[in-house]
Amino acid sequence: MSYADIEKQYAFEVYPKRDITLVRGEGATVWDDTGKSYIDCTAGVGVASVGHANPQVARAISEQAETLITCAGIFYNDVRARLLEKLVTIAPADLTRAFLCNSGTESMEAAIKFARHASGKSEFVCAMRGFHGRTMGALSATFKYRDKFEPLLPGFSFVPFNNIDKLRGAVGDATAAVVLEPVQGEGGVRPADPEYMSAVQALCAERDVLLIVDEIQTGLCRTGSMFASEHFDLSPDILCLAKALGGGVPMGAVLTSERITPVVGMHGSTFGGNPLACAAALATIDYMQEHKLGDHAREMGDYFADQFRAKQPARVRELRQIGLMIGIELKEKATPYLMALMEEGVLALSAGPTVIRLLPPLTISRDELDTVISKLLKVLAT
Ligand SMILES: Cc1ncc(COP(=O)(O)O)c(C=O)c1O
């Protein structure tokens, strides 16, 4: 049996599968089990920001695995201490503490609990097309994927993104927090308007409502700065991180301001803050800083956009791009083009039915991007 057949037989399958078996990666390239190579503009859905098999990260993981692989949160730990300090150092100004967990959805779960605890309130205003995860709390804040799983948490409402009047109308006395992505990822790669984000910040301050910013996809250099919040001068009370944080090792984090007071026993996680993931995260952030990956992402993203716009095929409705978070909205369904791209040796994602989404490793070179552009133009021309 092939590996695909084994997965077909034994997996509790919840993913729309593509018919290749990936077995190896290096930088922005991955290989399948027949030896065919692909430029990987999926990066594990925005995870492999420092590239596949990054030697610095691999070394840190291997050394940590041989030193201390687990350490419960009831003890202090050297690597965890260094990561916490690093996270707070790089975070937007008012964020002074971090809770460590294992995934994006878990960081949103924690954010919801922390906001309820800090505010004594239980309502949340979220954005239409917003995506925050698949577990029951995070799903309650998510616009799609919810209908078969209701009842979810009560008190979650949805307003159109980038519409401050609607948000103003939805925030009330019982609102604990507003929950937003600075660039909606799964919702189609839709950046917030800067004026909207400033108005959101002002509204939250005026009504004494917490601001939870979900940077699970945008965080850690993806949009051309360490956090997308920096583009909007945002000072969130809670910022959620995951995806790129562990360099491929599962890890999430919730960064909090002094408005959120930790209380012993209010939350916890067996694996959260384990030294293996912390070592991977430290090496990942060090690599990002040493190689100025934010600047590189901005330059490469702008280069891509300039080149692509110059020859934009007729079936493209709009290109939306911020750093190396790229959405190509088509006038028709994206799936056939994603499959054609795969044939051509480029892996890409969708973001809704008509959007081709590119989230390549931030280490991607100009030559590799040139190949991606020429393959895109080729498949979109046919
Ligand atoms: C903005 C955002 N929030 C939350 C999540 C959920 O993260 P995870 O899949 O790690 O649970 C994602 C995942 O795509 C995301 O893009």
XYZ file of C-alpha atoms and ligand atoms in Angstrom:
398
model
C 0.000 0.000 0.000
C 1.185 3.533 -0.701
C 1.425 6.031 2.165
C -1.602 7.791 0.697
C -3.550 4.520 0.809
C -2.499 3.902 4.414
C -3.700 7.391 5.397
C -6.919 6.818 3.474
C -7.511 3.648 5.444
C -6.588 4.819 8.931
C -6.980 8.588 9.192
C -10.104 10.164 10.642
C -9.997 12.378 7.598
C -11.124 15.972 7.976
C -9.005 17.596 5.264
C -9.662 17.971 1.546
C -6.561 16.062 0.464
C -4.222 16.776 -2.431
C -2.810 13.656 -3.970
C 0.886 13.973 -3.172
C 2.940 12.599 -0.265
C 5.492 15.066 1.068
C 8.550 13.541 2.663
C 11.270 16.198 2.878
C 11.821 19.949 2.907
C 14.675 22.427 2.774
C 14.225 26.192 2.762
C 11.273 27.005 0.510
C 11.378 23.643 -1.297
C 9.618 20.379 -0.436
C 9.880 16.984 -2.133
C 7.322 14.234 -2.596
C 7.976 10.495 -2.368
C 8.629 10.264 -6.123
C 11.411 12.843 -5.847
C 9.468 15.686 -7.456
C 10.225 19.101 -5.947
C 7.812 21.968 -5.261
C 8.208 25.570 -4.192
C 6.169 25.556 -1.018
C 3.908 28.609 -0.799
C 1.879 26.869 1.906
C 4.697 26.541 4.481
C 2.487 24.261 6.569
C -0.152 27.037 6.447
C 2.149 29.848 7.484
C 4.269 27.806 9.895
C 7.659 27.291 8.224
C 8.537 30.997 8.163
C 12.245 30.370 8.719
C 12.207 27.664 6.035
C 11.982 23.897 6.174
C 14.770 22.082 8.027
C 16.263 25.363 9.175
C 19.663 24.229 10.533
C 19.682 26.709 13.442
C 16.224 25.586 14.598
C 16.964 21.894 13.990
C 20.143 22.156 16.087
C 18.287 23.892 18.936
C 15.592 21.185 18.928
C 18.104 18.370 18.864
C 20.248 19.847 21.652
C 17.210 20.542 23.813
C 15.832 17.025 23.242
C 19.095 15.672 24.634
C 19.077 18.077 27.589
C 15.531 18.375 29.007
C 12.528 17.580 26.818
C 9.715 18.378 29.246
C 9.280 20.501 32.342
C 5.875 21.095 33.908
C 4.686 24.632 34.474
C 4.979 24.127 38.249
C 8.780 24.417 37.897
C 10.897 27.237 36.507
C 12.985 26.455 33.436
C 15.970 28.161 31.809
C 14.817 28.013 28.167
C 11.246 28.973 28.991
C 12.484 31.973 30.984
C 14.591 33.125 28.026
C 11.708 32.727 25.579
C 9.251 34.616 27.811
C 11.736 37.477 28.126
C 12.332 37.467 24.358
C 8.594 37.495 23.556
C 7.919 40.441 25.829
C 10.949 42.285 24.422
C 9.750 42.009 20.824
C 6.015 42.496 21.584
C 4.060 45.737 21.143
C 4.809 48.070 24.050
C 2.046 47.371 26.565
C 2.304 43.586 26.472
C 4.300 42.551 29.512
C 3.582 38.852 30.098
C 3.016 35.675 28.078
C 1.133 32.425 28.609
C 2.554 29.573 26.526
C 0.415 26.898 24.882
C 0.523 24.607 21.842
C -1.564 25.953 18.958
C -3.504 28.892 17.613
C -6.898 27.748 18.751
C -5.550 27.141 22.247
C -4.170 30.640 22.435
C -7.625 31.974 21.479
C -9.256 29.763 24.141
C -6.921 31.256 26.729
C -7.529 34.782 25.410
C -11.294 34.354 25.828
C -10.893 33.083 29.390
C -8.416 35.819 30.319
C -10.696 38.535 28.893
C -13.733 37.188 30.738
C -11.767 36.942 33.961
C -10.245 40.418 33.696
C -13.425 42.220 32.658
C -16.040 40.257 34.615
C -18.037 40.319 31.363
C -18.815 37.591 28.863
C -19.706 39.143 25.497
C -17.362 39.403 22.523
C -17.712 41.315 19.283
C -15.976 39.613 16.364
C -15.660 40.188 12.626
C -17.546 38.601 9.785
C -15.108 36.424 7.809
C -12.907 36.229 10.936
C -11.152 32.959 11.758
C -9.794 32.142 15.208
C -9.728 28.352 15.440
C -11.806 25.199 15.603
C -12.197 24.355 19.305
C -15.481 25.363 20.891
C -14.419 28.706 22.382
C -12.326 29.813 19.416
C -15.025 28.542 17.057
C -17.525 30.744 18.892
C -15.430 33.722 17.747
C -15.126 32.339 14.209
C -17.594 33.359 11.528
C -17.642 30.170 9.441
C -17.506 26.415 10.185
C -19.910 26.769 13.142
C -23.391 25.800 12.004
C -23.111 22.045 12.704
C -21.690 22.639 16.179
C -24.115 25.007 17.796
C -24.846 25.763 20.566
C -21.427 27.339 20.988
C -20.467 29.817 23.722
C -23.168 32.444 24.191
C -22.459 36.152 23.798
C -20.513 36.247 20.521
C -21.714 38.644 17.828
C -20.355 39.460 14.364
C -20.040 42.750 12.527
C -18.658 43.546 9.055
C -14.866 43.983 9.047
C -13.590 47.515 8.386
C -16.896 49.132 9.362
C -16.472 51.197 12.527
C -20.107 52.302 12.737
C -21.303 48.698 12.912
C -18.691 47.918 15.554
C -19.677 50.978 17.569
C -23.291 49.807 17.447
C -22.393 46.286 18.617
C -20.125 47.126 21.574
C -22.205 47.485 24.734
C -22.008 47.442 28.535
C -21.688 43.644 28.613
C -18.851 43.516 26.062
C -15.654 42.001 27.429
C -13.601 42.368 24.266
C -13.417 43.054 20.563
C -11.629 40.234 18.697
C -9.939 40.972 15.361
C -7.265 39.772 12.965
C -5.244 42.726 11.596
C -5.295 40.945 8.234
C -8.034 38.367 7.823
C -6.223 35.266 6.625
C -8.634 32.388 6.140
C -11.287 34.990 5.288
C -9.501 35.871 2.036
C -6.314 37.848 2.895
C -8.082 41.106 3.735
C -6.005 43.747 5.520
C -7.731 46.099 7.950
C -7.943 49.754 6.935
C -5.507 51.788 9.069
C -8.269 54.318 9.909
C -10.520 51.463 11.006
C -7.894 50.014 13.316
C -7.188 53.412 14.939
C -10.917 53.898 15.437
C -11.202 50.395 16.963
C -8.395 51.188 19.384
C -10.057 54.479 20.354
C -13.479 52.846 20.729
C -12.106 50.134 23.026
C -10.408 52.768 25.200
C -13.521 54.970 25.298
C -15.893 52.097 26.232
C -13.396 50.320 28.507
C -13.482 47.188 26.376
C -10.468 44.909 25.890
C -8.901 44.502 22.454
C -7.837 40.967 21.480
C -5.712 40.901 18.356
C -5.274 37.538 16.663
C -1.789 37.521 15.127
C -1.683 33.759 14.813
C -1.210 34.028 11.046
C 0.162 37.582 10.737
C 2.647 37.466 13.619
C 6.428 37.084 13.485
C 7.510 38.906 10.319
C 4.848 37.506 7.949
C 3.501 40.946 7.007
C 6.884 42.700 6.881
C 7.199 43.643 10.545
C 7.506 41.481 13.646
C 3.773 42.005 14.347
C 1.097 43.316 11.999
C -0.095 45.424 14.957
C 2.942 47.634 14.269
C 1.519 48.678 10.874
C -1.543 50.006 12.678
C 0.128 51.389 15.819
C -2.062 49.031 17.814
C -1.693 48.425 21.549
C -3.814 45.335 22.125
C -4.602 44.110 25.629
C -4.214 40.524 24.450
C -2.288 39.282 21.418
C -2.511 35.665 20.212
C 0.389 33.950 18.457
C 1.103 30.465 17.102
C 1.959 29.106 13.608
C 5.480 30.474 12.910
C 6.410 30.716 16.593
C 7.885 27.248 17.068
C 9.648 27.092 13.686
C 7.481 24.036 12.902
C 7.175 22.662 16.437
C 3.607 23.146 17.744
C 3.496 26.221 19.940
C 1.151 29.077 20.798
C 1.397 32.100 23.052
C -0.939 34.686 24.530
C 0.708 38.023 25.282
C -1.080 40.174 27.841
C -1.033 43.743 29.130
C -1.119 44.782 32.780
C -4.923 44.986 32.510
C -4.997 41.187 32.551
C -4.010 39.813 35.951
C -2.854 36.215 36.134
C -4.310 34.142 38.976
C -2.819 30.793 39.919
C -5.144 28.007 38.781
C -7.150 30.026 36.250
C -5.629 28.167 33.292
C -3.000 25.592 32.448
C -1.569 23.194 29.877
C 0.539 20.061 30.288
C 2.654 20.761 27.218
C 2.451 24.567 27.268
C 5.911 26.107 27.620
C 7.758 22.795 27.310
C 11.510 23.302 26.857
C 11.594 21.591 23.435
C 9.088 24.025 21.908
C 10.659 26.942 23.789
C 14.113 26.118 22.388
C 12.634 25.893 18.883
C 10.834 29.228 19.340
C 13.899 30.992 20.698
C 15.997 29.763 17.757
C 13.213 30.790 15.356
C 12.926 34.337 16.680
C 16.732 34.691 16.850
C 16.939 33.593 13.216
C 14.220 36.076 12.217
C 16.071 38.910 13.925
C 19.558 37.939 12.693
C 18.349 37.605 9.089
C 15.960 40.596 9.235
C 13.152 38.417 7.902
C 10.596 41.205 8.371
C 12.497 43.418 5.918
C 12.998 40.499 3.543
C 9.285 39.613 3.662
C 8.372 43.219 2.878
C 10.836 43.451 -0.025
C 9.900 40.085 -1.508
C 6.167 40.704 -1.059
C 6.382 44.114 -2.739
C 8.511 42.624 -5.522
C 5.936 39.892 -6.082
C 3.088 42.410 -6.173
C 4.902 44.720 -8.637
C 5.788 41.866 -10.985
C 2.380 40.226 -10.802
C 0.356 43.429 -11.194
C 2.378 44.378 -14.269
C 1.063 41.271 -16.058
C -2.119 40.601 -14.092
C -4.214 38.006 -15.970
C -7.797 38.892 -16.871
C -9.303 36.242 -14.610
C -7.801 37.964 -11.540
C -10.199 40.290 -9.728
C -7.755 41.681 -7.194
C -4.334 41.116 -5.664
C -4.150 41.768 -1.912
C -0.688 41.689 -0.379
C 1.038 42.719 2.796
C 4.576 41.374 3.159
C 4.523 37.709 2.220
C 0.834 37.299 3.003
C -0.616 37.277 -0.492
C -4.156 36.735 -1.742
C -5.036 36.537 -5.428
C -8.785 36.830 -5.779
C -10.073 35.267 -8.988
C -13.332 35.863 -10.805
C -13.920 32.109 -10.585
C -13.181 29.124 -8.314
C -9.541 28.809 -7.221
C -9.274 25.004 -6.793
C -8.563 24.075 -10.454
C -5.730 26.617 -10.528
C -4.294 25.324 -7.247
C -4.193 21.843 -8.771
C -2.620 23.133 -11.996
C -0.005 24.990 -9.951
C 0.817 21.800 -8.071
C 1.384 20.047 -11.408
C 3.761 22.893 -12.256
C 5.680 22.418 -8.991
C 4.208 25.204 -6.859
C 2.114 24.522 -3.744
C -0.402 27.206 -2.780
C -3.412 27.542 -0.468
C -6.944 28.759 -0.861
C -8.650 31.335 1.383
C -12.328 30.945 0.571
C -13.586 29.599 -2.777
C -12.062 32.175 -5.127
C -8.793 33.216 -3.473
C -5.351 31.710 -4.105
C -3.335 32.362 -0.957
C 0.460 32.349 -0.832
C 2.234 32.054 2.521
C 5.759 31.020 1.482
C 8.644 30.650 3.916
C 9.929 34.165 4.603
C 13.367 32.994 3.481
C 12.152 32.598 -0.101
C 14.539 34.065 -2.712
C 13.793 36.408 -5.594
C 14.604 33.584 -8.056
C 12.119 31.281 -6.366
C 9.494 34.021 -6.421
C 10.186 34.559 -10.133
C 9.399 30.886 -10.681
C 6.190 31.178 -8.628
C 5.127 34.228 -10.656
C 5.826 32.595 -14.015
C 3.933 29.441 -13.011
C 1.012 31.506 -11.735
C 0.891 33.492 -14.958
C 1.076 30.281 -16.962
C -1.800 28.503 -15.189
C -3.955 31.625 -14.971
C -3.520 32.263 -18.697
C -4.856 28.855 -19.731
C -5.900 33.955 12.409
C -5.945 32.541 12.905
N -6.383 32.301 14.146
C -6.424 31.053 14.643
C -6.035 29.961 13.894
C -6.102 28.584 14.472
O -4.818 28.076 14.676
P -4.569 26.507 14.846
O -4.894 25.842 13.562
O -3.111 26.417 15.232
O -5.443 26.055 15.948
C -5.595 30.169 12.589
C -5.229 29.026 11.736
O -5.241 29.069 10.528
C -5.547 31.492 12.077
O -5.131 31.739 10.832
